[in-house]
Amino acid sequence: MLDSADIERAVEALGFEVVQMERGGGRRRPLLRLRIDRPGPSPARSGVTVDDCVAVTSELRGALGDGVAEDWVLEVSSPGVDRPLVKAADYGRFAGSRIRVRGYGPLAGRGRKLEGVLLGMVDGLPETFALEIEGDRVEIPLEVVASARLVYDWDAAGGVDGR
């Protein structure tokens, strides 16, 4: 079985990045779930297609080797419109986007759940990002963040059917 670094290298060789990697399932039927995206500056919407997911799946199945690939359940998908922010670099990459943050406890003296415009990483404060909430700037250390996701603006996109 490939380790996490091998899987990330294989995905990167195809021109994608691993956003999230999750292992689960049972001993008889282990599961490897990947969310992939295109690296570099991008809009809030992922440019990952079904064909991209199929290509990554095929490459990883080949890399897993004979006998192993059949035992594993492999799921490859895009990060979705509510893409999770996982790495510190994501907070710089998606600056200007609206995000929803959930903390392990209250964040910036407010609540456990905050929503605002991501301003990016804070210079001089390692692993801390800035968020604008209703005109106020707050700074939040990554270590207190349980999860963060982009908030997709359905109204700006024209609704569900694009009209």
CSV table of N, CA and C in Angstrom, one decimal, residues 29-147:
chain,number,residue,atom,x,y,z
A,29,ARG,N,-12.4,-4.5,4.0
A,29,ARG,CA,-12.7,-3.6,2.9
A,29,ARG,C,-12.3,-2.2,3.3
A,30,PRO,N,-10.9,-1.9,3.3
A,30,PRO,CA,-10.5,-0.6,3.7
A,30,PRO,C,-10.9,0.5,2.7
A,31,LEU,N,-11.0,1.7,3.1
A,31,LEU,CA,-11.5,2.8,2.3
A,31,LEU,C,-10.4,3.9,2.3
A,32,LEU,N,-10.2,4.4,1.1
A,32,LEU,CA,-9.3,5.6,0.9
A,32,LEU,C,-10.2,6.6,0.1
A,33,ARG,N,-10.4,7.8,0.8
A,33,ARG,CA,-11.3,8.8,0.2
A,33,ARG,C,-10.4,10.1,0.0
A,34,LEU,N,-10.4,10.6,-1.2
A,34,LEU,CA,-9.6,11.7,-1.5
A,34,LEU,C,-10.4,12.8,-2.1
A,35,ARG,N,-10.2,14.1,-1.7
A,35,ARG,CA,-10.7,15.2,-2.4
A,35,ARG,C,-9.6,15.9,-3.0
A,36,ILE,N,-9.7,16.2,-4.3
A,36,ILE,CA,-8.6,16.8,-5.1
A,36,ILE,C,-9.1,18.1,-5.6
A,37,ASP,N,-8.1,19.0,-5.9
A,37,ASP,CA,-8.4,20.3,-6.5
A,37,ASP,C,-7.2,20.6,-7.5
A,38,ARG,N,-7.4,21.7,-8.2
A,38,ARG,CA,-6.3,22.2,-9.1
A,38,ARG,C,-5.5,23.1,-8.2
A,39,PRO,N,-4.2,23.0,-8.2
A,39,PRO,CA,-3.4,23.9,-7.3
A,39,PRO,C,-3.3,25.3,-7.9
A,40,GLY,N,-2.8,26.2,-7.0
A,40,GLY,CA,-2.6,27.6,-7.4
A,40,GLY,C,-3.8,28.5,-7.2
A,41,PRO,N,-3.7,29.7,-7.5
A,41,PRO,CA,-4.9,30.6,-7.4
A,41,PRO,C,-6.1,30.2,-8.2
A,42,SER,N,-7.2,30.1,-7.5
A,42,SER,CA,-8.4,29.7,-8.2
A,42,SER,C,-9.6,30.4,-7.6
A,43,PRO,N,-10.7,30.4,-8.4
A,43,PRO,CA,-11.9,30.9,-7.8
A,43,PRO,C,-12.5,29.9,-6.8
A,44,ALA,N,-13.5,30.3,-6.1
A,44,ALA,CA,-14.1,29.4,-5.0
A,44,ALA,C,-14.6,28.1,-5.6
A,45,ARG,N,-14.9,28.1,-6.9
A,45,ARG,CA,-15.4,26.9,-7.5
A,45,ARG,C,-14.2,26.0,-8.0
A,46,SER,N,-14.2,24.8,-7.7
A,46,SER,CA,-13.2,23.9,-8.2
A,46,SER,C,-13.4,23.6,-9.7
A,47,GLY,N,-12.2,23.5,-10.4
A,47,GLY,CA,-12.2,23.1,-11.8
A,47,GLY,C,-12.1,21.7,-12.0
A,48,VAL,N,-12.3,20.8,-11.0
A,48,VAL,CA,-12.2,19.4,-11.1
A,48,VAL,C,-13.5,18.8,-11.7
A,49,THR,N,-13.2,18.0,-12.8
A,49,THR,CA,-14.4,17.4,-13.5
A,49,THR,C,-14.4,15.9,-13.1
A,50,VAL,N,-15.5,15.2,-13.5
A,50,VAL,CA,-15.7,13.8,-13.3
A,50,VAL,C,-14.5,13.1,-14.0
A,51,ASP,N,-14.2,13.5,-15.2
A,51,ASP,CA,-13.1,12.9,-16.0
A,51,ASP,C,-11.8,13.0,-15.2
A,52,ASP,N,-11.5,14.1,-14.5
A,52,ASP,CA,-10.3,14.3,-13.7
A,52,ASP,C,-10.3,13.2,-12.6
A,53,CYS,N,-11.4,13.1,-11.9
A,53,CYS,CA,-11.5,12.1,-10.8
A,53,CYS,C,-11.3,10.7,-11.3
A,54,VAL,N,-11.8,10.4,-12.5
A,54,VAL,CA,-11.6,9.1,-13.1
A,54,VAL,C,-10.1,8.8,-13.4
A,55,ALA,N,-9.4,9.9,-14.0
A,55,ALA,CA,-8.0,9.8,-14.3
A,55,ALA,C,-7.2,9.5,-13.0
A,56,VAL,N,-7.5,10.3,-11.9
A,56,VAL,CA,-6.7,10.1,-10.7
A,56,VAL,C,-7.0,8.7,-10.1
A,57,THR,N,-8.3,8.3,-10.2
A,57,THR,CA,-8.6,6.9,-9.7
A,57,THR,C,-7.9,5.9,-10.4
A,58,SER,N,-7.8,6.0,-11.8
A,58,SER,CA,-7.1,5.0,-12.6
A,58,SER,C,-5.6,4.9,-12.2
A,59,GLU,N,-5.0,6.1,-12.1
A,59,GLU,CA,-3.6,6.2,-11.8
A,59,GLU,C,-3.3,5.6,-10.4
A,60,LEU,N,-4.1,5.9,-9.4
A,60,LEU,CA,-3.9,5.3,-8.1
A,60,LEU,C,-4.2,3.8,-8.0
A,61,ARG,N,-5.2,3.4,-8.7
A,61,ARG,CA,-5.4,1.9,-8.8
A,61,ARG,C,-4.2,1.2,-9.3
A,62,GLY,N,-3.6,1.8,-10.4
A,62,GLY,CA,-2.4,1.2,-11.0
A,62,GLY,C,-1.3,1.2,-10.0
A,63,ALA,N,-1.1,2.3,-9.3
A,63,ALA,CA,0.0,2.4,-8.3
A,63,ALA,C,-0.2,1.5,-7.1
A,64,LEU,N,-1.5,1.2,-6.8
A,64,LEU,CA,-1.7,0.3,-5.6
A,64,LEU,C,-1.2,-1.1,-5.9
A,65,GLY,N,-1.2,-1.5,-7.1
A,65,GLY,CA,-0.6,-2.8,-7.5
A,65,GLY,C,-1.7,-3.9,-7.5
A,66,ASP,N,-1.3,-5.0,-8.1
A,66,ASP,CA,-2.2,-6.1,-8.3
A,66,ASP,C,-2.5,-6.7,-6.9
A,67,GLY,N,-3.8,-7.1,-6.8
A,67,GLY,CA,-4.2,-7.8,-5.5
A,67,GLY,C,-4.6,-6.8,-4.5
A,68,VAL,N,-4.0,-5.7,-4.4
A,68,VAL,CA,-4.3,-4.7,-3.4
A,68,VAL,C,-5.5,-3.8,-3.8
A,69,ALA,N,-5.4,-3.4,-5.1
A,69,ALA,CA,-6.4,-2.5,-5.6
A,69,ALA,C,-7.9,-3.0,-5.5
A,70,GLU,N,-8.0,-4.3,-5.6
A,70,GLU,CA,-9.4,-4.9,-5.6
A,70,GLU,C,-9.9,-4.9,-4.1
A,71,ASP,N,-9.0,-4.9,-3.2
A,71,ASP,CA,-9.4,-4.9,-1.8
A,71,ASP,C,-9.9,-3.6,-1.2
A,72,TRP,N,-9.3,-2.5,-1.8
A,72,TRP,CA,-9.6,-1.2,-1.4
A,72,TRP,C,-10.8,-0.5,-2.0
A,73,VAL,N,-11.5,0.2,-1.3
A,73,VAL,CA,-12.5,1.1,-1.9
A,73,VAL,C,-11.9,2.5,-2.0
A,74,LEU,N,-11.8,2.9,-3.2
A,74,LEU,CA,-11.1,4.2,-3.5
A,74,LEU,C,-12.2,5.2,-4.0
A,75,GLU,N,-12.3,6.3,-3.3
A,75,GLU,CA,-13.2,7.4,-3.7
A,75,GLU,C,-12.4,8.6,-4.0
A,76,VAL,N,-12.6,9.2,-5.2
A,76,VAL,CA,-11.9,10.4,-5.6
A,76,VAL,C,-13.0,11.4,-6.0
A,77,SER,N,-12.9,12.6,-5.4
A,77,SER,CA,-14.0,13.6,-5.7
A,77,SER,C,-13.4,15.0,-5.7
A,78,SER,N,-14.1,16.0,-6.2
A,78,SER,CA,-13.7,17.4,-6.1
A,78,SER,C,-14.0,17.9,-4.7
A,79,PRO,N,-13.5,19.0,-4.2
A,79,PRO,CA,-13.7,19.5,-2.9
A,79,PRO,C,-15.1,20.1,-2.7
A,80,GLY,N,-15.8,20.3,-3.8
A,80,GLY,CA,-17.2,20.8,-3.8
A,80,GLY,C,-17.2,22.3,-3.7
A,81,VAL,N,-18.4,22.9,-3.8
A,81,VAL,CA,-18.5,24.4,-3.7
A,81,VAL,C,-18.2,24.9,-2.3
A,82,ASP,N,-18.3,24.1,-1.3
A,82,ASP,CA,-18.0,24.5,0.0
A,82,ASP,C,-16.6,24.0,0.5
A,83,ARG,N,-15.6,24.2,-0.4
A,83,ARG,CA,-14.3,23.6,-0.2
A,83,ARG,C,-13.8,23.8,1.2
A,84,PRO,N,-13.3,22.8,1.8
A,84,PRO,CA,-12.6,23.0,3.1
A,84,PRO,C,-11.3,23.7,3.0
A,85,LEU,N,-10.9,24.5,4.0
A,85,LEU,CA,-9.6,25.1,4.1
A,85,LEU,C,-8.8,24.2,5.0
A,86,VAL,N,-7.8,23.6,4.6
A,86,VAL,CA,-7.1,22.6,5.4
A,86,VAL,C,-5.7,23.0,5.7
A,87,LYS,N,-5.0,23.5,4.7
A,87,LYS,CA,-3.6,23.9,4.9
A,87,LYS,C,-3.5,25.4,5.2
A,88,ALA,N,-2.5,25.9,5.8
A,88,ALA,CA,-2.3,27.3,6.1
A,88,ALA,C,-2.3,28.1,4.8
A,89,ALA,N,-1.7,27.5,3.7
A,89,ALA,CA,-1.6,28.1,2.4
A,89,ALA,C,-3.0,28.4,1.8
A,90,ASP,N,-4.0,27.6,2.2
A,90,ASP,CA,-5.4,27.8,1.7
A,90,ASP,C,-6.0,29.2,2.2
A,91,TYR,N,-5.5,29.6,3.4
A,91,TYR,CA,-6.0,30.9,3.9
A,91,TYR,C,-5.5,32.1,3.2
A,92,GLY,N,-4.3,31.9,2.6
A,92,GLY,CA,-3.8,33.0,1.7
A,92,GLY,C,-4.4,32.9,0.3
A,93,ARG,N,-4.5,31.7,-0.2
A,93,ARG,CA,-5.0,31.4,-1.5
A,93,ARG,C,-6.4,31.9,-1.8
A,94,PHE,N,-7.3,31.7,-0.8
A,94,PHE,CA,-8.7,32.1,-0.9
A,94,PHE,C,-9.0,33.4,-0.2
A,95,ALA,N,-8.0,34.3,0.0
A,95,ALA,CA,-8.3,35.6,0.6
A,95,ALA,C,-9.3,36.3,-0.3
A,96,GLY,N,-10.2,37.0,0.3
A,96,GLY,CA,-11.3,37.7,-0.5
A,96,GLY,C,-12.5,36.9,-0.6
A,97,SER,N,-12.5,35.6,-0.2
A,97,SER,CA,-13.6,34.7,-0.3
A,97,SER,C,-14.4,34.8,1.1
A,98,ARG,N,-15.6,34.5,1.0
A,98,ARG,CA,-16.4,34.3,2.3
A,98,ARG,C,-16.2,32.9,2.8
A,99,ILE,N,-16.0,32.8,4.1
A,99,ILE,CA,-15.7,31.5,4.7
A,99,ILE,C,-16.6,31.4,6.0
A,100,ARG,N,-16.8,30.1,6.4
A,100,ARG,CA,-17.4,29.8,7.6
A,100,ARG,C,-16.4,29.0,8.5
A,101,VAL,N,-16.2,29.5,9.7
A,101,VAL,CA,-15.2,28.9,10.6
A,101,VAL,C,-15.9,28.3,11.8
A,102,ARG,N,-15.5,27.1,12.2
A,102,ARG,CA,-16.0,26.5,13.5
A,102,ARG,C,-14.8,26.3,14.4
A,103,GLY,N,-14.9,26.8,15.6
A,103,GLY,CA,-13.7,26.6,16.5
A,103,GLY,C,-13.9,25.5,17.5
A,104,TYR,N,-12.9,25.2,18.2
A,104,TYR,CA,-12.9,24.2,19.3
A,104,TYR,C,-13.6,24.9,20.5
A,105,GLY,N,-13.5,26.2,20.5
A,105,GLY,CA,-14.2,27.0,21.6
A,105,GLY,C,-14.5,28.3,20.9
A,106,PRO,N,-14.8,29.3,21.7
A,106,PRO,CA,-15.1,30.7,21.2
A,106,PRO,C,-13.9,31.2,20.4
A,107,LEU,N,-14.2,31.8,19.3
A,107,LEU,CA,-13.2,32.4,18.4
A,107,LEU,C,-13.2,33.9,18.5
A,108,ALA,N,-12.1,34.5,18.7
A,108,ALA,CA,-11.9,35.9,18.8
A,108,ALA,C,-12.9,36.6,19.7
A,109,GLY,N,-13.2,35.9,20.8
A,109,GLY,CA,-14.1,36.5,21.8
A,109,GLY,C,-15.5,36.5,21.4
A,110,ARG,N,-15.8,35.8,20.3
A,110,ARG,CA,-17.2,35.8,19.8
A,110,ARG,C,-17.9,34.5,20.0
A,111,GLY,N,-18.2,33.8,19.0
A,111,GLY,CA,-18.8,32.5,19.2
A,111,GLY,C,-18.0,31.3,18.6
A,112,ARG,N,-18.5,30.1,18.7
A,112,ARG,CA,-17.7,28.9,18.2
A,112,ARG,C,-17.9,28.9,16.6
A,113,LYS,N,-18.9,29.5,16.1
A,113,LYS,CA,-19.1,29.6,14.6
A,113,LYS,C,-19.1,31.0,14.1
A,114,LEU,N,-18.2,31.3,13.2
A,114,LEU,CA,-18.1,32.6,12.6
A,114,LEU,C,-18.2,32.5,11.1
A,115,GLU,N,-18.7,33.6,10.5
A,115,GLU,CA,-18.7,33.7,9.0
A,115,GLU,C,-18.3,35.1,8.7
A,116,GLY,N,-17.4,35.2,7.7
A,116,GLY,CA,-17.0,36.5,7.2
A,116,GLY,C,-16.1,36.4,6.0
A,117,VAL,N,-15.5,37.5,5.6
A,117,VAL,CA,-14.6,37.6,4.5
A,117,VAL,C,-13.2,37.3,4.9
A,118,LEU,N,-12.5,36.3,4.3
A,118,LEU,CA,-11.2,36.0,4.6
A,118,LEU,C,-10.2,37.0,4.1
A,119,LEU,N,-9.4,37.6,5.0
A,119,LEU,CA,-8.5,38.6,4.6
A,119,LEU,C,-7.1,38.1,4.3
A,120,GLY,N,-6.8,36.8,4.7
A,120,GLY,CA,-5.5,36.2,4.4
A,120,GLY,C,-4.8,35.9,5.7
A,121,MET,N,-3.6,35.5,5.6
A,121,MET,CA,-2.7,35.2,6.7
A,121,MET,C,-2.2,36.5,7.3
A,122,VAL,N,-2.0,36.6,8.6
A,122,VAL,CA,-1.5,37.8,9.2
A,122,VAL,C,0.0,37.8,9.2
A,123,ASP,N,0.6,38.9,8.7
A,123,ASP,CA,2.1,39.0,8.7
A,123,ASP,C,2.6,39.2,10.1
A,124,GLY,N,3.6,38.5,10.5
A,124,GLY,CA,4.2,38.6,11.8
A,124,GLY,C,3.6,37.7,12.8
A,125,LEU,N,2.5,37.1,12.5
A,125,LEU,CA,1.8,36.1,13.4
A,125,LEU,C,1.7,34.8,12.7
A,126,PRO,N,2.6,33.9,13.0
A,126,PRO,CA,2.6,32.6,12.3
A,126,PRO,C,1.3,31.8,12.6
A,127,GLU,N,0.8,31.2,11.5
A,127,GLU,CA,-0.4,30.4,11.7
A,127,GLU,C,-1.6,31.1,12.2
A,128,THR,N,-1.8,32.4,11.8
A,128,THR,CA,-2.9,33.2,12.2
A,128,THR,C,-3.5,33.8,10.9
A,129,PHE,N,-4.8,33.8,10.8
A,129,PHE,CA,-5.5,34.5,9.7
A,129,PHE,C,-6.4,35.5,10.2
A,130,ALA,N,-6.7,36.5,9.3
A,130,ALA,CA,-7.6,37.6,9.6
A,130,ALA,C,-8.9,37.4,8.9
A,131,LEU,N,-10.0,37.7,9.5
A,131,LEU,CA,-11.4,37.6,9.0
A,131,LEU,C,-12.1,38.9,9.3
A,132,GLU,N,-12.8,39.4,8.3
A,132,GLU,CA,-13.7,40.6,8.5
A,132,GLU,C,-15.1,40.1,8.7
A,133,ILE,N,-15.6,40.5,9.8
A,133,ILE,CA,-17.0,40.2,10.2
A,133,ILE,C,-17.8,41.5,10.4
A,134,GLU,N,-18.7,41.8,9.5
A,134,GLU,CA,-19.5,43.0,9.6
A,134,GLU,C,-18.7,44.2,9.9
A,135,GLY,N,-17.6,44.4,9.1
A,135,GLY,CA,-16.8,45.5,9.3
A,135,GLY,C,-15.7,45.5,10.3
A,136,ASP,N,-15.7,44.5,11.2
A,136,ASP,CA,-14.7,44.3,12.2
A,136,ASP,C,-13.7,43.3,11.7
A,137,ARG,N,-12.4,43.6,12.0
A,137,ARG,CA,-11.3,42.6,11.7
A,137,ARG,C,-11.0,41.8,12.9
A,138,VAL,N,-11.0,40.5,12.8
A,138,VAL,CA,-10.6,39.6,13.9
A,138,VAL,C,-9.4,38.7,13.4
A,139,GLU,N,-8.6,38.4,14.3
A,139,GLU,CA,-7.4,37.5,14.0
A,139,GLU,C,-7.6,36.2,14.7
A,140,ILE,N,-7.5,35.1,14.0
A,140,ILE,CA,-7.7,33.8,14.6
A,140,ILE,C,-6.6,32.8,14.3
A,141,PRO,N,-6.0,32.3,15.4
A,141,PRO,CA,-4.9,31.3,15.2
A,141,PRO,C,-5.5,30.0,14.6
A,142,LEU,N,-4.8,29.4,13.7
A,142,LEU,CA,-5.2,28.1,13.1
A,142,LEU,C,-5.4,27.0,14.1
A,143,GLU,N,-4.7,27.0,15.2
A,143,GLU,CA,-4.7,25.9,16.2
A,143,GLU,C,-6.1,25.9,16.9
A,144,VAL,N,-6.9,26.9,16.9
A,144,VAL,CA,-8.2,26.9,17.6
A,144,VAL,C,-9.3,26.6,16.6
A,145,VAL,N,-9.0,26.4,15.3
A,145,VAL,CA,-10.0,26.2,14.3
A,145,VAL,C,-10.2,24.7,14.1
A,146,ALA,N,-11.5,24.2,14.3
A,146,ALA,CA,-11.9,22.8,14.1
A,146,ALA,C,-12.1,22.6,12.7
A,147,SER,N,-12.7,23.5,12.0
A,147,SER,CA,-12.9,23.4,10.5
A,147,SER,C,-13.2,24.8,9.9
